[in-house]
Coordinates of C-alpha atoms in Angstrom, one line a residue:
Chain H
X51 CA -10.1 11.6 229.2
X52 CA -11.1 10.8 232.9
X53 CA -9.4 7.4 232.6
X54 CA -6.2 8.8 230.8
X55 CA -5.6 11.3 233.8
X56 CA -6.1 8.3 236.3
X57 CA -3.7 6.3 234.4
X58 CA -0.9 9.0 234.0
X59 CA -0.4 9.4 237.9
X60 CA 1.4 6.3 238.6
X61 CA 3.8 6.8 235.7
X62 CA 4.5 10.1 236.8
X63 CA 5.3 9.0 240.3
X64 CA 7.5 6.1 239.2
X65 CA 9.6 8.6 237.0
X66 CA 10.0 10.8 240.1
X67 CA 10.9 8.0 242.4
X68 CA 13.3 6.5 239.8
X69 CA 14.9 10.1 239.3
X70 CA 15.4 10.4 243.0
X71 CA 17.3 7.3 243.0
X72 CA 19.7 7.8 240.1
X73 CA 20.1 11.6 240.6
X74 CA 22.5 11.4 243.5
X75 CA 24.5 8.8 241.6
X76 CA 24.9 11.3 238.6
X77 CA 25.9 14.1 241.0
X78 CA 28.5 11.9 242.7
X79 CA 29.8 10.6 239.4
X80 CA 30.0 14.3 238.0
X81 CA 31.4 16.0 241.0
X82 CA 33.7 13.1 242.0
X83 CA 35.1 13.1 238.4
X84 CA 35.6 17.0 238.6
X85 CA 37.4 16.6 242.1
X86 CA 39.6 13.9 241.2
X87 CA 40.9 15.3 237.9
X88 CA 41.4 18.8 239.5
X89 CA 43.4 17.2 242.1
X90 CA 45.5 15.2 239.7
X91 CA 46.0 18.4 237.6
X92 CA 47.1 20.3 240.7
X93 CA 49.6 17.8 241.7
X94 CA 50.9 17.8 238.1
X95 CA 51.2 21.7 238.2
X96 CA 53.0 21.5 241.5
X97 CA 55.3 18.7 240.4
X98 CA 56.4 20.8 237.2
X99 CA 57.0 23.8 239.5
X100 CA 59.2 21.6 241.7
X101 CA 61.1 20.2 238.8
X102 CA 61.7 23.8 237.3
X103 CA 62.6 25.2 240.6
X104 CA 64.9 22.6 241.2
X105 CA 66.8 23.1 237.9
X106 CA 67.2 26.7 239.0
X107 CA 68.5 25.6 242.2
X108 CA 71.1 23.6 240.7
X109 CA 72.7 26.5 238.7
X110 CA 75.9 27.9 240.0
X111 CA 74.9 31.3 240.8
X112 CA 71.3 30.7 242.3
X113 CA 70.5 31.3 245.9
X114 CA 67.5 30.4 248.0
X115 CA 65.4 33.5 247.1
X116 CA 66.2 32.9 243.5
X117 CA 64.6 29.4 243.7
X118 CA 61.5 30.5 246.0
X119 CA 60.8 33.4 243.7
X120 CA 60.9 31.3 240.5
X121 CA 58.7 28.6 242.4
X122 CA 56.3 31.0 243.4
X123 CA 56.0 32.6 240.1
X124 CA 55.4 29.1 238.5
X125 CA 52.7 28.2 240.9
X126 CA 50.9 31.6 240.6
X127 CA 51.1 31.1 236.7
X128 CA 49.5 27.7 237.0
X129 CA 46.8 29.0 239.7
X130 CA 48.1 26.6 242.4
X131 CA 47.1 28.4 245.8
X132 CA 48.1 27.8 249.4
X133 CA 51.6 26.3 248.6
X134 CA 54.5 26.4 250.9
X135 CA 58.0 26.0 249.4
X136 CA 61.1 24.6 251.1
X137 CA 64.6 24.6 249.5
X138 CA 66.9 22.2 251.5
X139 CA 70.6 21.3 250.9
X140 CA 70.4 17.7 251.8
X141 CA 74.2 17.1 251.7
X142 CA 74.7 20.0 254.4
X143 CA 71.4 19.4 256.2
X144 CA 70.3 23.0 255.9
X145 CA 67.1 24.7 254.7
X146 CA 68.9 27.2 252.4
X147 CA 71.8 27.5 249.7
X148 CA 74.2 29.2 251.7
X149 CA 77.8 27.8 251.1
X150 CA 76.3 25.3 248.8
X151 CA 79.1 23.3 247.0
X152 CA 79.0 21.6 243.6
X153 CA 77.7 18.2 243.9
X154 CA 75.6 19.0 246.8
X155 CA 72.1 17.5 246.8
X156 CA 69.2 19.9 246.7
X157 CA 65.6 19.2 247.2
X158 CA 62.8 21.6 246.4
X159 CA 59.6 20.5 248.4
X160 CA 56.2 22.0 247.7
X161 CA 53.4 21.5 250.2
X162 CA 49.9 22.2 248.7
X163 CA 46.6 22.2 250.4
X164 CA 43.9 20.3 248.6
X165 CA 41.2 22.4 249.9
X166 CA 42.6 25.7 248.4
X167 CA 42.7 24.2 245.0
X168 CA 39.3 22.7 244.4
X169 CA 36.0 23.9 243.7
X170 CA 34.3 21.4 245.6
X171 CA 34.9 18.5 248.1
X172 CA 31.6 16.8 248.2
X173 CA 32.7 13.5 247.2
X174 CA 36.3 13.0 247.6
X175 CA 36.4 15.2 250.8
X176 CA 39.1 17.4 252.3
X177 CA 42.4 15.3 252.2
X178 CA 44.6 17.8 253.9
X179 CA 47.8 18.5 252.1
X180 CA 49.8 16.8 249.4
X181 CA 53.7 17.0 248.9
X182 CA 55.6 17.1 245.8
X183 CA 59.4 17.2 245.6
X184 CA 62.5 17.2 243.3
X185 CA 66.0 16.2 244.1
X186 CA 68.8 17.2 241.9
X187 CA 72.7 17.9 242.3
X188 CA 74.2 21.4 242.5
X189 CA 76.3 22.2 239.1
Chain S
X1102 CA -4.1 2.6 228.9
X1103 CA -3.4 1.2 232.2
X1104 CA -1.4 -1.6 230.7
X1105 CA 0.5 0.9 228.6
X1106 CA 1.6 3.0 231.4
X1107 CA 2.7 -0.1 233.4
X1108 CA 4.9 -1.0 230.6
X1109 CA 6.6 2.6 230.4
X1110 CA 7.3 2.8 234.1
X1111 CA 11.0 2.1 234.7
X1112 CA 12.1 3.8 231.5
X1113 CA 13.9 6.4 233.7
X1114 CA 16.0 3.8 235.3
X1115 CA 16.9 2.2 232.2
X1116 CA 18.0 5.4 230.6
X1117 CA 19.8 6.4 233.6
X1118 CA 21.7 3.1 233.6
X1119 CA 22.7 3.7 230.1
X1120 CA 23.8 7.3 230.6
X1121 CA 25.5 6.4 234.0
X1122 CA 27.4 3.8 232.1
X1123 CA 28.4 6.2 229.5
X1124 CA 29.4 8.9 232.0
X1125 CA 31.4 6.4 234.0
X1126 CA 33.5 5.5 231.1
X1127 CA 34.1 8.9 230.1
X1128 CA 35.1 9.9 233.8
X1129 CA 37.2 6.8 234.0
X1130 CA 39.0 7.7 230.8
X1131 CA 39.7 11.2 231.9
X1132 CA 41.0 10.0 235.3
X1133 CA 43.3 7.5 233.9
X1134 CA 44.6 9.8 231.4
X1135 CA 45.3 12.4 234.1
X1136 CA 46.9 9.8 236.4
X1137 CA 49.1 8.4 233.5
X1138 CA 50.2 12.0 232.7
X1139 CA 51.1 12.8 236.0
X1140 CA 52.9 9.4 236.4
X1141 CA 54.7 10.4 233.2
X1142 CA 55.8 13.7 234.6
X1143 CA 56.9 12.1 237.8
X1144 CA 59.0 9.6 235.6
X1145 CA 60.6 12.3 233.6
X1146 CA 61.6 14.4 236.7
X1147 CA 63.2 11.3 238.1
X1148 CA 64.9 10.4 234.9
X1149 CA 66.1 13.9 234.2
X1150 CA 67.6 14.4 237.8
X1151 CA 69.2 10.9 237.5
X1152 CA 70.7 11.8 234.3
X1153 CA 71.9 15.2 235.5
X1154 CA 73.4 13.7 238.7
X1155 CA 75.4 11.1 236.8
X1156 CA 76.8 13.9 234.6
X1157 CA 77.8 16.1 237.4
X1158 CA 79.3 13.3 239.5
X1159 CA 81.2 12.0 236.3
X1160 CA 82.3 15.7 235.8
X1161 CA 83.5 15.9 239.3
X1162 CA 85.2 12.8 239.8
X1163 CA 85.7 11.2 236.4
X1164 CA 84.6 7.8 238.0
X1165 CA 81.9 5.9 236.2
X1166 CA 81.0 3.7 239.2
X1167 CA 80.4 6.7 241.4
X1168 CA 78.3 8.6 238.7
X1169 CA 76.2 5.4 238.4
X1170 CA 75.7 5.0 242.1
X1171 CA 74.8 8.7 242.5
X1172 CA 72.3 8.4 239.6
X1173 CA 70.7 5.5 241.2
X1174 CA 70.5 7.1 244.5
X1175 CA 68.7 10.3 243.1
X1176 CA 66.4 8.2 240.9
X1177 CA 65.1 6.3 244.0
X1178 CA 64.5 9.6 245.8
X1179 CA 61.6 10.2 243.5
X1180 CA 58.3 8.6 243.6
X1181 CA 56.3 7.5 240.5
X1182 CA 52.7 6.6 240.8
X1183 CA 53.2 6.1 244.6
X1184 CA 56.5 4.0 244.6
X1185 CA 60.3 4.8 244.5
X1186 CA 61.7 4.5 241.0
X1187 CA 64.7 2.3 240.9
X1188 CA 67.3 1.9 238.0
X1189 CA 70.1 -0.5 237.6
X1190 CA 73.9 0.3 236.9
X1191 CA 73.3 -0.8 233.3
X1192 CA 70.5 1.7 232.9
X1193 CA 73.2 4.5 233.1
X1194 CA 75.0 5.0 229.8
X1195 CA 78.1 7.1 229.1
X1196 CA 79.0 8.2 225.8
X1197 CA 79.3 11.4 223.4
X1198 CA 76.4 13.6 222.2
X1199 CA 76.9 15.8 219.4
X1200 CA 74.6 18.6 218.2
X1201 CA 72.8 18.1 214.9
X1202 CA 72.3 21.2 212.5
X1203 CA 68.7 21.5 213.6
X1204 CA 69.9 21.9 217.4
X1205 CA 69.0 18.3 218.5
X1206 CA 71.5 16.1 220.0
X1207 CA 72.4 12.4 218.9
X1208 CA 73.8 10.3 221.7
X1209 CA 76.3 7.5 220.9
X1210 CA 77.2 5.1 223.6
X1211 CA 80.9 4.7 224.6
X1212 CA 81.9 7.3 222.1
X1213 CA 84.9 9.6 223.1
X1214 CA 85.4 12.1 224.3
X1215 CA 82.7 11.3 227.0
X1216 CA 80.6 14.3 227.4
X1217 CA 77.1 12.8 228.1
X1218 CA 75.2 10.3 230.3
X1219 CA 71.9 8.7 229.4
X1220 CA 69.5 7.1 232.0
X1221 CA 66.9 4.7 231.0
X1222 CA 63.9 4.4 233.3
X1223 CA 61.1 1.9 233.3
X1224 CA 58.4 0.7 235.4
X1225 CA 59.8 -2.7 235.3
X1226 CA 62.6 -1.4 237.6
X1227 CA 60.1 0.5 239.8
X1228 CA 59.4 -0.8 243.2
X1229 CA 55.9 -2.6 242.7
X1230 CA 56.6 -3.1 239.0
X1231 CA 53.8 -2.0 236.8
X1232 CA 51.3 0.6 238.1
X1233 CA 47.5 0.1 238.4
X1234 CA 45.1 2.2 236.5
X1235 CA 43.0 4.1 239.1
X1236 CA 39.5 3.7 237.7
X1237 CA 37.4 1.0 236.0
X1238 CA 40.5 -0.8 234.5
X1239 CA 38.8 -4.1 234.1
X1240 CA 36.0 -2.4 232.5
X1241 CA 38.2 -0.6 230.0
X1242 CA 40.0 -3.8 229.3
X1243 CA 43.4 -2.7 230.8
X1244 CA 44.1 -2.7 234.6
X1245 CA 47.7 -1.6 234.6
X1246 CA 50.1 0.5 232.7
X1247 CA 53.9 0.8 232.0
X1248 CA 56.0 3.8 231.1
X1249 CA 59.4 4.2 229.8
X1250 CA 61.9 7.4 229.7
X1251 CA 65.3 8.2 228.4
X1252 CA 67.1 11.3 229.6
X1253 CA 70.3 12.6 228.1
X1254 CA 72.4 15.0 230.2
X1255 CA 75.3 16.5 228.2
X1256 CA 78.1 18.3 229.6
X1257 CA 78.6 21.2 226.9
X1258 CA 82.0 21.5 225.5
X1259 CA 83.8 24.6 227.1
X1260 CA 86.3 26.8 225.4
X1261 CA 87.7 29.2 227.9
X1262 CA 90.2 32.3 227.3
X1263 CA 92.1 33.7 230.3
X1264 CA 92.9 37.1 229.5
X1265 CA 95.4 38.4 232.1
X1266 CA 96.9 41.8 232.9
X1267 CA 100.6 42.1 232.8
X1268 CA 100.9 45.7 233.2
X1269 CA 103.6 47.3 235.4
X1270 CA 101.3 47.1 238.5
X1271 CA 101.3 43.4 238.5
X1272 CA 104.8 43.5 239.9
X1273 CA 103.5 45.2 243.0
X1274 CA 103.0 43.3 246.1
X1275 CA 99.6 42.4 247.8
X1276 CA 99.4 45.0 250.3
X1277 CA 97.1 47.4 248.1
X1278 CA 99.7 50.1 248.3
X1279 CA 100.5 51.8 245.2
X1280 CA 104.3 51.3 243.9
X1281 CA 104.9 48.7 246.9
X1282 CA 107.2 46.1 245.7
X1283 CA 107.5 42.8 247.8
X1284 CA 110.3 41.3 249.5
X1285 CA 113.9 42.4 248.8
X1286 CA 112.4 44.8 246.3
X1287 CA 110.7 46.8 248.8
X1288 CA 111.9 50.1 249.4
X1289 CA 114.2 50.2 246.3
X1290 CA 113.9 52.7 243.4
X1291 CA 110.6 52.4 241.6
X1292 CA 112.5 52.9 238.2
X1293 CA 114.8 50.1 239.0
X1294 CA 111.8 47.8 240.2
X1295 CA 110.0 48.7 237.1
X1296 CA 112.5 47.0 234.9
X1297 CA 112.9 43.9 237.1
X1298 CA 110.8 40.7 236.6
X1299 CA 107.8 40.3 239.2
X1300 CA 108.9 38.7 242.4
X1301 CA 108.6 34.9 242.1
X1302 CA 106.4 34.7 245.3
X1303 CA 105.4 38.1 246.6
X1304 CA 103.9 39.9 243.6
X1305 CA 100.5 40.1 242.2
X1306 CA 101.9 38.2 239.1
X1307 CA 102.9 35.4 241.3
X1308 CA 99.4 35.3 243.1
X1309 CA 97.8 35.3 239.6
X1310 CA 100.1 32.6 238.3
X1311 CA 99.1 30.3 241.5
X1312 CA 95.6 31.1 240.9
X1313 CA 95.6 30.2 237.3
X1314 CA 97.6 27.0 238.2
X1315 CA 94.8 26.0 240.6
X1316 CA 92.2 26.7 237.9
X1317 CA 94.0 24.6 235.4
X1318 CA 94.6 21.7 237.8
X1319 CA 90.6 21.4 238.3
X1320 CA 90.1 21.5 234.6
X1321 CA 92.9 18.9 234.4
X1322 CA 90.8 16.5 236.3
X1323 CA 87.7 17.2 234.4
X1324 CA 87.1 14.4 231.9
X1325 CA 85.0 16.6 229.6
X1326 CA 88.1 18.1 228.3
X1327 CA 87.7 21.9 228.2
X1328 CA 90.1 24.0 226.2
X1329 CA 91.8 26.9 227.5
X1330 CA 93.8 29.7 225.7
X1331 CA 96.0 32.5 227.3
X1332 CA 96.1 36.3 226.3
X1333 CA 98.2 38.8 228.1
X1334 CA 97.9 42.6 227.9
X1335 CA 99.3 45.8 229.0
X1336 CA 100.3 48.5 226.3
X1337 CA 102.9 49.0 223.6
X1338 CA 106.0 50.1 225.3
X1339 CA 109.7 50.6 224.3
X1340 CA 112.5 51.8 226.3
X1341 CA 115.9 50.6 225.3
X1342 CA 116.0 46.8 225.4
X1343 CA 112.7 46.6 227.1
X1344 CA 109.8 46.0 224.8
X1345 CA 106.0 45.2 225.5
X1346 CA 103.2 44.5 223.0
X1347 CA 99.9 45.9 224.0
X1348 CA 98.4 42.4 223.7
X1349 CA 99.6 38.9 222.7
X1350 CA 98.0 35.4 222.2
X1351 CA 100.3 33.7 224.3
X1352 CA 98.7 30.2 223.9
X1353 CA 95.7 29.6 221.5
X1354 CA 92.9 27.0 222.7
X1355 CA 94.6 23.8 223.9
X1356 CA 93.9 20.8 226.0
X1357 CA 97.5 20.8 227.1
X1358 CA 97.3 23.1 230.2
X1359 CA 101.0 22.7 230.9
X1360 CA 101.7 24.9 227.9
X1361 CA 99.8 27.7 229.7
X1362 CA 101.5 27.1 232.7
X1363 CA 104.8 27.4 231.0
X1364 CA 103.6 30.5 229.3
X1365 CA 102.7 32.1 232.6
X1366 CA 106.1 31.4 234.1
X1367 CA 107.7 32.7 231.0
X1368 CA 105.9 36.1 231.2
X1369 CA 107.0 36.2 234.7
X1370 CA 110.7 35.9 233.9
X1371 CA 110.6 39.2 232.1
X1372 CA 109.6 42.8 233.3
X1373 CA 105.9 43.1 233.2
X1374 CA 105.7 46.7 232.0
X1375 CA 103.4 49.2 230.3
X1376 CA 99.9 50.5 231.0
X1377 CA 96.5 48.9 231.0
X1378 CA 94.8 48.4 227.6
X1379 CA 91.9 46.3 228.7
X1380 CA 90.0 46.4 225.2
X1381 CA 93.3 45.1 223.4
X1382 CA 93.4 42.2 225.6
X1383 CA 89.5 41.5 225.3
X1384 CA 89.8 41.8 221.6
X1385 CA 92.5 39.1 221.3
X1386 CA 90.5 36.9 223.7
X1387 CA 87.4 37.1 221.2
X1388 CA 89.8 36.3 218.3
X1389 CA 91.1 32.9 220.2
X1390 CA 87.6 32.0 220.8
X1391 CA 86.1 32.7 217.3
X1392 CA 89.0 31.5 215.2
X1393 CA 87.8 28.6 213.0
X1394 CA 89.9 25.5 213.5
X1395 CA 90.7 25.8 217.2
X1396 CA 87.5 26.9 218.5
X1397 CA 84.6 24.4 218.6
X1398 CA 81.3 26.0 217.2
X1399 CA 79.1 24.2 219.5
X1400 CA 81.1 24.8 222.6
X1401 CA 80.2 27.5 225.1
X1402 CA 82.8 30.3 225.1
X1403 CA 83.9 32.1 228.0
X1404 CA 86.6 34.9 228.6
X1405 CA 87.7 35.2 232.1
X1406 CA 89.1 38.9 232.0
X1407 CA 91.5 40.0 235.0
X1408 CA 92.9 43.4 235.8
X1409 CA 94.5 44.7 239.0
X1410 CA 94.2 48.4 237.9
X1411 CA 92.4 51.1 235.8
X1412 CA 92.0 51.2 232.1
X1413 CA 94.7 53.7 231.2
X1414 CA 94.4 53.6 227.3
X1415 CA 92.4 51.9 224.4
X1416 CA 88.8 51.7 223.4
X1417 CA 85.7 50.9 225.3
X1418 CA 85.7 47.5 226.8
X1419 CA 82.0 47.7 227.6
X1420 CA 81.1 48.1 224.0
X1421 CA 83.6 45.2 223.1
X1422 CA 82.2 42.9 225.7
X1423 CA 78.6 43.6 224.0
X1424 CA 80.2 42.4 220.8
X1425 CA 81.6 39.3 222.5
X1426 CA 78.2 38.4 223.7
X1427 CA 76.6 39.0 220.2
X1428 CA 79.0 36.2 219.2
X1429 CA 77.9 33.9 222.0
X1430 CA 81.0 34.6 224.0
X1431 CA 80.4 35.7 227.7
X1432 CA 82.7 37.8 229.4
X1433 CA 83.4 37.4 233.1
X1434 CA 85.7 40.0 234.9
X1435 CA 87.7 39.7 238.0
X1436 CA 89.4 42.8 239.7
X1437 CA 92.2 42.1 241.7
X1438 CA 93.4 44.7 244.5
X1439 CA 91.7 47.6 246.1
X1440 CA 92.8 50.0 243.2
X1441 CA 91.0 48.2 240.4
X1442 CA 88.1 49.7 238.6
X1443 CA 85.5 47.5 240.0
X1444 CA 82.6 49.7 238.4
X1445 CA 83.9 49.6 235.0
X1446 CA 84.6 45.8 235.1
X1447 CA 81.1 45.2 236.5
X1448 CA 79.6 47.0 233.5
X1449 CA 82.0 44.9 231.2
X1450 CA 80.7 41.7 232.8
X1451 CA 77.1 42.9 232.4
X1452 CA 77.5 43.7 228.9
X1453 CA 79.3 40.3 228.2
X1454 CA 76.5 38.4 229.9
X1455 CA 79.0 37.1 232.6
X1456 CA 79.7 37.6 236.2
X1457 CA 81.9 40.0 237.9
X1458 CA 84.0 38.8 240.8
X1459 CA 86.3 40.9 243.0
X1460 CA 89.5 39.6 244.7
X1461 CA 90.9 41.9 247.5
X1462 CA 93.5 39.2 248.1
X1463 CA 95.4 36.3 246.7
X1464 CA 93.2 33.7 248.7
X1465 CA 90.1 35.2 247.2
X1466 CA 91.5 35.2 243.8
X1467 CA 92.2 31.5 243.9
X1468 CA 88.8 30.8 245.3
X1469 CA 87.2 32.8 242.3
X1470 CA 89.2 30.7 239.7
X1471 CA 88.2 27.6 241.6
X1472 CA 84.6 28.5 241.3
X1473 CA 85.0 29.3 237.8
X1474 CA 86.6 26.1 237.0
X1475 CA 84.1 24.0 239.1
X1476 CA 81.0 25.6 237.5
X1477 CA 81.1 24.4 234.0
X1478 CA 77.3 23.6 233.4
X1479 CA 75.6 20.3 232.7
X1480 CA 72.7 20.5 230.4
X1481 CA 69.8 18.1 229.8
X1482 CA 69.4 17.6 225.9
X1483 CA 66.5 15.2 226.0

């Protein structure tokens, strides 16, 4: 029995050391995977919001408030936090839909903070903001 | 025993290496799938926006080259997988899309009348060509991916009925004063003026005729060929040789807008007499847009109902507007002059699913008709 105990010690130590080496790799892989996929998902959600809002912006009777409200609703429904919305009439170089004319190019731009939309940023880190935008012509 | 334990040391490393490899593959698959899904959404957005831009530009100009250019410009504004998406002129197609029984649309290239544009996008035309997979591409046996999208924007056929007021007040001038007649008629006997045709330039009818003409001119230039009908209304009225029917379908749906201009002129050559039976005109408007043979079942149907006064007889136009909406006919209303019943006409428009406009003067009336003519919707069908 005594010799058995003596023999076990080196094996236990080796396992601990081995685990100490691989555990950070496991943690980095799991958290990295979660963070990257969460960011891709957030960007996808913001992109869909920009697209749908831009379609609202192209309607003949929509004004700036309609577009912003619609966009905010979509972002909330998709749990996107910390977003700023800009509606711009590119043709007339103004940040609203006042006096917008048929055929004017409208841009809906959403700027989203990465940090506000992730459960962790241990691996990928805080990457500031990302921007999604949609361009369409006014009907 | 010692030998045995030495053999087992390192098993955690081996096991971890195996689990790590498995986890890495799963993580890479998830990451690549999410990345491709994002790129696909970006491509769909670019493709849809581009097709819509082509449709709107073609609707405004009738110029295929201009429509293609605009589609390319809008497409290039959008990034897909980190690079601008480009298309060529030959990636923008024009043709006719018709609705199937199941509600889907079938696009036929170069078919007439042109009502649709199709845009084909592909990574082959994207700046930077194909896109690289972000994670472990070589390990998964594929380092890059390719996407293609087709978007079709269809300008829905439009059938429009103009329902115009030809009651006695339409012969008044534009001063918003009751019983005030324009130009040489001003100050003369009201009875005498009542049985004279409306003044050719200074009357409300003349202003309406000009506005309708502007409306039709814009539609004339629309390559999507909307159809327009004309209904006029007042009330049944007989006095000696003078006669008025409560409502008449002056022109069924047509693409020949000169016939509508002619009818407007003809009405203006006779005295416009009688009271204001809005419901009678609205009812005939619904009839022209729901009659088989001339009305297109898959078209959008819109009534533009104008009055310069107050409903003086007839049944409830609000209830009738709701009936119209139940038949997929939208009712837009325009009040012209300060004495028009804006409240009622707002209710009519609300019940009819349309918009209400108020024109205090002739210039506003023209701008309203212009806006209505220019805002025929484009619709993405794929």
